[in-house]
């Protein structure tokens, strides 16, 4: 299905200028466009040309890439960002940029012909459906033992995620990244990241009466009755905006089932924060629907970067070779790892060390639901933005988000995404016969995560006289143990790189994303990815430029 054939693209009431102004996201020529034009054409006008030379090229526009772009631009460096996903700035036939979680369509999934929702079933019935193949916003990337969910588009994971913005306990951070000075992180870089991301906390007074957080209050009651620590969790959603949604004075997003496939309002994605500030410098250009496929030393110094420009059905429409003095790998843990193992194995970057591809983990993610009694309804109106968690990390190795099930009807279900201390680590390797990178993760390696999550939920079930739900993930499964939202590692700090993300073996190549973190962050990871990127880019600018 071509872009033109998609219903109503490029002819809607919201003006392009209005949307860009609202997000604060400006990109040189693009912002001057007087009315909506198809995303691909608009992006093309700013896209990098074949044969171009750039001082700094950033692969990917997620957290690590956005921090790098902003700080380099502020230091006076012209930055070219290359993003394989779309620039999400054009409404679809419903007048909205992003569809609801309950009604996925062509915008929802990355080059799939059938949706692969993390919750595949509702009341026992499968809910996945056929969709036109399109460069949609959420990639459910399948490896042999696990499906890795990732955001695709300008803004990376910030487009699709729940915005939970958690700074880990200091002792846990030190255990994860012992080579990093924790005083610096907690004194400077975590505060800088939290400020830059616009992290805030729900008003605890409002929380007590908000209908849309009944599910959290039930989660708290059950956690506390079983003796677990329950805690509010910060988020980048604009909490005042959510209050206005609840009061009926603002267009609903979190209270209208928007999450996973984008939020049209309320959530501060990177488009509203780091990327807006980067664009305001006038020194950052983004080429969307451009995928980096190779990086190798250039004859005259710097690096030759090969980029495939794709259309919205994923076909390559142009191949470009550009040179860059410095290249920042910020394609996410999976994207960066896949590129690096390929480049080492195929001889493009043979001097990368043997740590490349190693140390990958899934942050111990595992999901489950509990069936409550009829006297414990969780509410038919549920905010899509979680605001609380159950902390049993020290005793049981699990931190569980009390997550919403925004179905619009009462389900009597409590739903949780647990982050656990799963010790298993996998490795990416290049498979020459398939021309793809394989990941060695095995489904059975999730068992420690299940065991750790059970330290919380077995106890709650025993106390409440309740049982696990078996109708959410297909096959009567209690545990969703074949997915992760939090890929981490593959180019681990101080192993594949030096202690600041400089890749061993090459001058001017850097990793600056979740690939640096060795498989587990003990909490939701994007604040740590952002803070580490802030730390590393400051050092790189001070010493390398
Ligand atoms: P990321 O944000 O993934 O950005 C990488 C970018 O590079 C993407 O835009 C890719 O499209 C692009 N890319 C990849 N390969 C290429 C290539 N070859 N050429 C050009 N571009 C490329 O990386 N984390 C939290 O802390 N709190 C949450 O509440 C939370 N909820 C989540 C919910 C969902 C459904 C998902 C999927 C993730 C969630 N996460 C959450 C995880 C978080 O979004 C993720 O850790 C970060 O986005 C990773 O940041 P990176 O900068 O590493």
XYZ file of C-alpha atoms and ligand atoms in Angstrom:
598
model
C 0.000 0.000 0.000
C 1.576 3.268 -1.016
C 1.598 6.350 1.167
C -0.739 8.081 -1.300
C -3.291 5.305 -0.935
C -3.572 5.809 2.802
C -6.807 7.494 3.739
C -6.783 11.252 3.920
C -3.071 11.858 4.458
C -1.975 15.448 4.177
C -5.414 17.090 4.096
C -6.558 17.777 7.622
C -7.702 20.565 9.830
C -4.629 20.891 12.066
C -2.052 22.990 10.272
C 1.489 21.732 10.136
C 2.670 25.057 11.517
C 0.192 24.716 14.365
C 1.416 21.280 15.343
C 5.068 22.137 15.067
C 4.500 25.288 17.044
C 2.678 23.325 19.705
C 5.528 20.860 20.035
C 8.220 23.484 19.679
C 9.917 21.206 17.165
C 11.412 23.178 14.330
C 13.662 21.967 11.586
C 14.820 24.801 9.391
C 12.995 24.675 6.084
C 10.363 22.296 7.379
C 8.868 24.819 9.764
C 8.361 27.315 6.963
C 5.989 24.979 5.152
C 2.672 26.864 5.237
C 0.351 23.848 5.296
C 0.393 20.126 5.793
C 2.385 18.167 3.284
C 2.964 14.433 3.397
C 5.601 13.588 5.992
C 7.939 12.013 3.530
C 8.079 15.023 1.220
C 8.592 17.464 4.061
C 11.354 15.406 5.600
C 12.948 14.944 2.210
C 13.461 18.676 1.920
C 15.769 18.559 4.935
C 17.275 15.167 4.201
C 20.974 14.647 3.865
C 22.309 14.450 0.297
C 24.554 11.834 -1.246
C 28.208 12.853 -0.917
C 27.598 15.259 1.963
C 30.255 15.871 4.597
C 29.178 16.515 8.178
C 31.206 17.155 11.345
C 28.994 14.933 13.519
C 26.499 12.279 12.511
C 24.158 10.796 15.105
C 22.488 7.469 14.270
C 19.040 7.508 15.909
C 16.906 10.167 17.583
C 16.051 8.533 20.931
C 17.355 9.583 24.337
C 21.089 9.106 23.783
C 21.003 10.639 20.318
C 18.964 13.654 21.404
C 21.296 14.443 24.305
C 24.321 14.145 22.000
C 22.741 16.362 19.339
C 21.736 19.090 21.788
C 25.051 19.290 23.580
C 27.149 19.110 20.398
C 25.032 21.845 18.811
C 25.367 24.010 21.901
C 29.140 23.538 21.597
C 28.946 24.936 18.071
C 29.030 21.665 16.104
C 26.710 21.116 13.142
C 24.881 17.834 13.711
C 23.156 15.533 11.255
C 20.761 13.065 12.872
C 19.723 10.017 10.868
C 16.481 8.263 11.869
C 15.039 5.161 10.227
C 11.524 5.902 11.450
C 9.137 8.641 10.391
C 8.808 12.204 11.454
C 5.434 11.910 13.174
C 3.945 15.239 12.228
C 1.069 14.506 9.850
C -2.418 13.505 10.999
C -4.129 10.428 9.638
C -7.694 10.145 8.372
C -9.051 10.573 11.901
C -7.364 13.976 12.210
C -4.920 12.623 14.774
C -1.231 11.872 14.498
C -1.450 8.766 16.677
C -4.175 6.100 17.068
C -5.496 4.779 20.371
C -4.128 1.651 21.959
C -7.506 -0.032 21.544
C -7.722 0.686 17.803
C -4.359 0.028 16.181
C -4.075 0.739 12.462
C -1.401 1.209 9.803
C 0.397 3.749 12.035
C 0.843 1.350 14.912
C 3.466 -1.201 13.867
C 6.787 -1.126 12.087
C 6.482 -2.953 8.756
C 4.122 -5.664 9.982
C 1.012 -6.901 8.238
C -0.543 -8.026 11.503
C -0.429 -6.246 14.841
C 1.504 -7.843 17.691
C 0.065 -6.171 20.775
C 1.892 -6.885 24.043
C -1.502 -7.845 25.462
C -2.586 -10.178 22.712
C -5.877 -11.210 24.292
C -8.815 -9.593 25.979
C -11.116 -11.683 28.142
C -9.453 -14.670 26.514
C -10.111 -13.578 22.923
C -7.232 -12.736 20.566
C -7.248 -9.062 19.556
C -4.467 -8.828 16.977
C -5.608 -7.895 13.477
C -4.312 -7.362 9.953
C -2.964 -3.917 9.104
C -1.345 -2.448 5.973
C 2.430 -2.681 5.997
C 3.750 0.711 6.990
C 6.662 2.343 8.799
C 4.571 2.519 11.962
C 5.620 3.735 15.362
C 6.123 0.541 17.412
C 8.522 -2.160 16.347
C 7.882 -5.625 17.761
C 11.232 -7.035 16.685
C 11.313 -10.822 16.878
C 14.419 -12.766 17.846
C 14.525 -16.506 18.496
C 13.673 -16.285 22.212
C 12.182 -12.853 22.717
C 10.247 -10.011 21.081
C 11.836 -6.625 21.693
C 9.438 -3.654 21.551
C 11.000 -0.369 20.427
C 9.862 3.052 19.282
C 10.430 4.012 15.647
C 10.425 7.614 14.532
C 11.921 10.979 15.376
C 11.983 10.788 19.168
C 12.709 7.038 19.394
C 11.295 5.266 22.440
C 9.945 8.519 23.879
C 7.131 8.343 21.310
C 5.703 5.072 22.561
C 6.726 4.649 26.166
C 4.786 5.230 29.354
C 7.024 8.104 30.407
C 7.919 6.532 33.767
C 11.010 8.485 34.697
C 12.788 6.678 37.492
C 16.147 7.445 39.015
C 17.494 4.179 40.473
C 18.594 3.828 44.058
C 22.210 4.823 44.275
C 23.417 1.413 45.483
C 21.688 -0.272 42.560
C 23.239 2.133 40.073
C 26.679 1.471 41.556
C 26.148 -2.264 41.196
C 25.181 -1.832 37.533
C 27.901 0.621 36.469
C 30.731 0.433 39.023
C 33.185 2.319 36.793
C 31.036 5.466 36.854
C 31.460 8.027 39.639
C 28.109 7.882 41.462
C 28.741 11.224 43.185
C 28.874 12.889 39.774
C 25.811 11.038 38.537
C 23.652 11.852 41.554
C 25.071 15.348 42.042
C 25.038 16.523 38.433
C 23.845 14.235 35.662
C 20.685 12.678 37.073
C 19.403 16.129 38.094
C 20.350 17.473 34.647
C 18.553 14.609 32.912
C 15.432 14.919 35.057
C 15.278 18.662 34.373
C 15.938 18.198 30.655
C 13.243 15.553 30.333
C 10.652 17.554 32.279
C 10.095 14.880 34.915
C 7.278 15.482 37.383
C 5.194 13.679 39.983
C 1.472 13.175 40.321
C -0.243 15.440 42.861
C -0.718 13.014 45.770
C -3.887 14.758 46.937
C -5.508 14.575 43.494
C -4.429 10.943 43.247
C -6.624 10.010 46.200
C -9.839 10.998 44.459
C -9.092 10.667 40.723
C -11.347 8.016 39.150
C -8.661 7.234 36.590
C -6.244 6.056 39.289
C -8.532 3.687 41.130
C -6.441 0.878 39.674
C -3.357 2.324 41.380
C -5.119 2.749 44.689
C -6.266 -0.884 44.566
C -2.671 -1.819 43.730
C -1.469 0.145 46.743
C -3.996 -1.431 49.084
C -3.029 -4.931 48.057
C 0.699 -4.234 48.176
C 0.568 -2.653 51.587
C -1.684 -5.308 53.096
C 1.009 -7.820 52.145
C 3.722 -5.674 53.711
C 5.345 -4.397 50.503
C 6.704 -0.888 49.999
C 4.498 0.976 47.527
C 5.759 4.182 45.969
C 4.734 6.923 43.586
C 6.789 6.912 40.395
C 7.675 10.121 38.508
C 6.675 10.542 34.877
C 7.201 12.970 31.998
C 3.457 13.268 31.390
C 2.218 16.787 32.136
C 0.293 16.106 35.330
C -1.537 19.435 35.234
C -2.696 18.589 31.735
C -3.999 15.263 32.996
C -5.982 17.037 35.708
C -7.547 19.159 32.996
C -8.340 16.037 30.979
C -10.125 14.664 34.026
C -11.964 17.949 34.519
C -13.074 17.925 30.868
C -11.229 21.133 29.981
C -8.477 19.654 27.803
C -8.476 17.238 24.868
C -8.035 13.788 26.333
C -4.990 11.645 25.688
C -3.975 9.618 28.760
C -7.667 9.444 29.649
C -8.635 8.451 26.123
C -6.594 5.295 25.722
C -3.543 6.847 24.069
C -0.244 5.062 24.781
C 2.010 2.585 22.992
C 1.203 3.999 19.532
C 1.858 7.611 20.583
C 0.160 10.305 22.646
C -1.415 13.225 20.806
C -1.307 15.414 23.928
C 0.068 15.583 27.433
C 3.203 13.495 27.249
C 6.523 15.291 27.013
C 8.311 13.175 24.462
C 11.781 14.160 23.268
C 10.044 16.282 20.609
C 8.938 18.656 23.353
C 12.206 18.569 25.338
C 15.708 17.711 24.111
C 14.908 17.704 20.384
C 13.045 21.013 20.617
C 16.058 22.593 22.282
C 18.400 20.973 19.759
C 16.341 22.308 16.862
C 16.274 25.782 18.401
C 20.075 25.976 18.075
C 19.635 25.950 14.294
C 22.541 23.509 14.067
C 20.705 20.192 14.006
C 19.167 18.554 10.954
C 17.192 15.323 11.018
C 16.846 12.946 8.083
C 13.851 10.722 8.833
C 13.119 7.481 6.963
C 16.886 7.119 6.572
C 18.561 3.979 7.876
C 22.294 3.665 8.468
C 23.614 0.379 7.114
C 27.381 0.848 7.253
C 30.139 2.903 8.854
C 33.766 2.470 7.800
C 36.951 4.548 7.844
C 37.056 7.055 4.953
C 40.154 7.417 2.822
C 40.707 11.060 3.704
C 39.929 10.686 7.428
C 36.647 10.431 9.281
C 34.077 7.813 8.338
C 32.022 6.869 5.332
C 28.433 6.318 6.427
C 26.109 4.430 4.107
C 22.463 5.330 4.476
C 19.397 3.828 2.835
C 16.472 6.170 2.356
C 13.244 4.184 2.615
C 9.618 4.839 1.779
C 6.685 4.142 4.061
C 6.435 0.511 2.975
C 10.077 -0.011 3.835
C 11.494 -0.158 0.298
C 14.840 1.482 -0.344
C 14.384 4.470 -2.643
C 17.953 5.831 -2.518
C 21.346 4.832 -1.154
C 23.600 7.623 0.021
C 27.242 7.690 1.075
C 28.254 10.590 3.260
C 31.345 11.321 5.317
C 31.367 12.291 8.960
C 34.265 13.361 11.168
C 32.579 11.697 14.144
C 29.798 9.154 14.380
C 27.597 8.629 17.427
C 25.810 5.276 17.613
C 22.456 6.042 19.259
C 20.274 3.493 17.473
C 19.150 1.969 20.772
C 20.545 -1.147 22.419
C 19.320 -3.423 19.633
C 19.996 -1.059 16.721
C 23.499 -0.144 17.856
C 24.433 -3.740 18.746
C 23.171 -5.108 15.441
C 25.130 -2.508 13.508
C 28.348 -3.020 15.458
C 28.435 -6.828 15.220
C 27.730 -6.571 11.496
C 30.428 -3.950 10.928
C 33.020 -5.969 12.856
C 32.166 -9.289 11.189
C 31.959 -7.936 7.652
C 35.281 -6.112 7.852
C 33.939 -2.554 7.822
C 35.217 -1.959 11.374
C 37.418 -4.999 12.105
C 39.237 -3.407 15.039
C 36.149 -3.251 17.267
C 36.905 -5.448 20.264
C 35.320 -8.781 21.165
C 32.985 -7.182 23.715
C 30.838 -5.805 20.915
C 27.425 -7.528 20.942
C 27.837 -8.844 24.496
C 26.197 -8.049 27.814
C 22.656 -7.744 26.487
C 19.717 -8.073 28.850
C 15.992 -7.345 28.935
C 15.882 -5.499 32.252
C 14.152 -8.532 33.712
C 10.773 -7.532 32.226
C 7.849 -9.843 32.917
C 4.105 -9.110 32.924
C 1.221 -10.611 34.825
C -2.340 -9.865 35.856
C -4.320 -10.707 38.983
C -8.045 -11.338 39.191
C -9.617 -9.201 41.891
C -12.802 -9.862 43.806
C -15.974 -8.080 42.711
C -15.614 -5.700 45.649
C -12.245 -4.522 44.320
C -13.016 -2.958 40.926
C -10.062 -1.239 39.249
C -12.247 1.206 37.320
C -13.510 1.430 33.767
C -11.684 4.719 33.267
C -7.947 4.163 33.636
C -5.205 6.656 32.837
C -2.734 5.064 30.443
C 0.115 6.601 32.439
C 1.282 4.505 35.392
C 2.108 6.456 38.534
C 3.140 3.874 41.112
C 5.155 0.764 41.799
C 5.780 -1.966 44.339
C 9.366 -2.154 45.509
C 10.618 -5.571 46.552
C 14.021 -5.212 44.868
C 16.220 -5.772 47.894
C 14.297 -8.734 49.327
C 13.005 -10.387 46.166
C 14.727 -8.798 43.159
C 11.567 -7.261 41.708
C 10.158 -3.761 41.185
C 6.617 -3.940 39.803
C 4.800 -1.115 38.033
C 1.123 -0.999 38.839
C 0.069 -0.712 35.215
C -3.263 0.285 33.666
C -5.574 -1.835 31.533
C -7.290 0.983 29.648
C -10.021 -1.083 28.033
C -12.920 1.240 28.798
C -14.792 -1.423 30.773
C -14.468 -2.813 34.273
C -12.177 -5.853 34.185
C -11.575 -6.431 37.902
C -7.965 -7.010 36.888
C -4.782 -5.678 38.418
C -2.006 -5.599 35.876
C 1.735 -5.332 36.473
C 4.974 -4.942 34.529
C 7.806 -6.157 36.736
C 11.441 -5.195 36.369
C 13.528 -7.950 37.922
C 17.150 -8.678 38.685
C 17.408 -11.372 36.019
C 21.134 -12.249 35.793
C 21.008 -13.802 32.305
C 22.837 -11.998 29.510
C 22.679 -12.671 25.795
C 24.912 -11.869 22.853
C 24.334 -10.519 19.355
C 26.298 -12.269 16.604
C 26.391 -11.697 12.868
C 24.821 -14.491 10.825
C 26.454 -14.305 7.396
C 24.087 -16.834 5.853
C 20.933 -14.871 6.701
C 22.535 -11.434 6.554
C 21.063 -10.630 9.965
C 22.214 -10.323 13.536
C 21.042 -13.126 15.831
C 20.410 -12.751 19.554
C 21.216 -15.722 21.807
C 18.440 -15.018 24.356
C 16.362 -18.101 25.235
C 12.799 -17.957 26.501
C 13.711 -20.218 29.436
C 16.100 -17.508 30.654
C 13.059 -15.569 31.937
C 12.467 -18.083 34.709
C 14.477 -16.051 37.258
C 12.253 -13.047 36.435
C 9.112 -15.073 37.075
C 10.531 -16.402 40.334
C 11.359 -12.862 41.458
C 7.990 -11.417 40.438
C 6.271 -14.250 42.292
C 7.890 -13.008 45.538
C 5.398 -10.164 45.263
C 2.313 -11.603 43.598
C 2.141 -15.058 45.214
C 2.111 -13.302 48.554
C -0.537 -10.781 47.521
C -2.722 -13.522 46.057
C -2.415 -15.559 49.249
C -3.303 -12.572 51.393
C -6.217 -11.415 49.214
C -7.527 -14.847 48.324
C -7.104 -14.043 44.625
C -5.579 -15.783 41.605
C -3.552 -14.895 38.536
C -5.348 -13.950 35.305
C -4.827 -16.355 32.427
C -6.787 -14.487 29.756
C -4.361 -11.709 28.811
C -1.459 -13.173 26.876
C -2.900 -16.138 24.961
C -2.483 -19.859 25.627
C -3.824 -19.512 29.186
C -0.457 -18.133 30.213
C -0.026 -16.416 33.570
C 3.289 -14.793 32.707
C 4.165 -12.806 29.606
C 7.773 -13.912 29.471
C 8.569 -13.558 25.775
C 8.904 -9.803 25.512
C 10.840 -6.809 26.725
C 10.234 -3.072 26.564
C 13.671 -2.353 28.013
C 16.527 -3.709 25.869
C 19.885 -2.774 27.377
C 23.516 -3.559 26.584
C 25.387 -4.939 23.597
C 28.150 -2.313 23.657
C 28.767 -2.086 27.385
C 30.505 0.910 28.934
C 34.118 0.268 29.888
C 34.101 -2.982 27.883
C 33.235 -2.410 24.212
C 33.960 1.286 24.817
C 36.116 3.229 27.223
C 34.531 4.674 30.356
C 32.880 7.469 28.314
C 31.481 5.581 25.338
C 34.421 5.895 22.930
C 34.495 2.669 20.923
C 37.763 0.785 21.304
C 39.690 0.428 18.070
C 38.578 3.667 16.387
C 38.972 7.376 17.088
C 35.809 9.409 16.618
C 33.275 6.577 17.005
C 31.047 6.666 20.056
C 28.165 4.722 21.624
C 25.752 6.962 23.535
C 22.527 5.006 24.102
C 21.075 2.093 26.063
C 23.657 -0.263 24.562
C 26.113 1.044 27.171
C 24.125 -0.293 30.135
C 24.869 -3.937 30.931
C 21.460 -5.530 30.636
C 19.682 -4.175 33.687
C 19.037 -0.751 35.199
C 16.996 -1.941 38.250
C 14.208 0.470 37.215
C 12.719 1.800 33.959
C 15.798 2.866 32.028
C 15.410 6.115 30.092
C 16.441 8.507 32.864
C 19.643 6.519 33.348
C 20.284 6.413 29.581
C 19.791 10.190 29.456
C 21.948 10.919 32.511
C 24.771 8.699 31.279
C 24.611 10.379 27.865
C 24.826 13.792 29.565
C 27.907 12.646 31.476
C 29.631 11.128 28.480
C 28.963 13.890 25.974
C 30.245 16.501 28.415
C 33.558 14.648 28.643
C 33.716 14.033 24.881
C 33.082 17.704 24.077
C 35.656 18.828 26.637
C 38.418 16.487 25.546
C 37.833 15.301 21.969
C 36.510 18.320 20.081
P 15.780 4.586 21.404
O 14.949 5.530 22.173
O 15.240 3.243 21.090
O 16.177 5.318 20.038
C 16.878 4.681 19.008
C 16.422 5.266 17.682
O 17.322 4.833 16.650
C 15.034 4.829 17.250
O 14.265 5.960 16.927
C 15.292 3.939 16.038
O 14.250 3.990 15.075
C 16.578 4.503 15.493
N 17.386 3.551 14.717
C 17.636 2.264 14.997
N 18.470 1.713 14.065
C 18.741 2.708 13.180
C 19.528 2.766 12.003
N 20.245 1.705 11.568
N 19.567 3.914 11.307
C 18.859 4.995 11.746
N 18.099 4.992 12.859
C 18.046 3.863 13.577
O 17.189 4.344 22.093
N 11.506 3.387 29.661
C 11.334 4.112 30.785
O 12.312 4.566 31.389
N 10.064 4.373 31.265
C 8.949 3.883 30.659
O 7.818 4.150 31.098
C 9.123 3.076 29.491
N 8.053 2.515 28.876
C 8.240 1.848 27.684
C 7.128 1.375 26.990
C 7.299 0.785 25.750
C 6.112 0.242 25.023
C 8.596 0.675 25.170
C 8.791 0.064 23.811
C 9.699 1.143 25.858
C 9.541 1.723 27.116
N 10.621 2.213 27.825
C 10.443 2.891 28.992
C 12.004 2.022 27.331
C 12.614 3.291 26.730
O 11.738 3.852 25.782
C 13.964 2.913 26.090
O 14.796 2.410 27.122
C 14.638 4.109 25.455
O 13.842 4.661 24.436
C 15.995 3.716 24.878
O 16.674 4.897 24.518
P 17.848 4.856 23.469
O 18.371 6.237 23.313
O 18.807 3.789 23.856
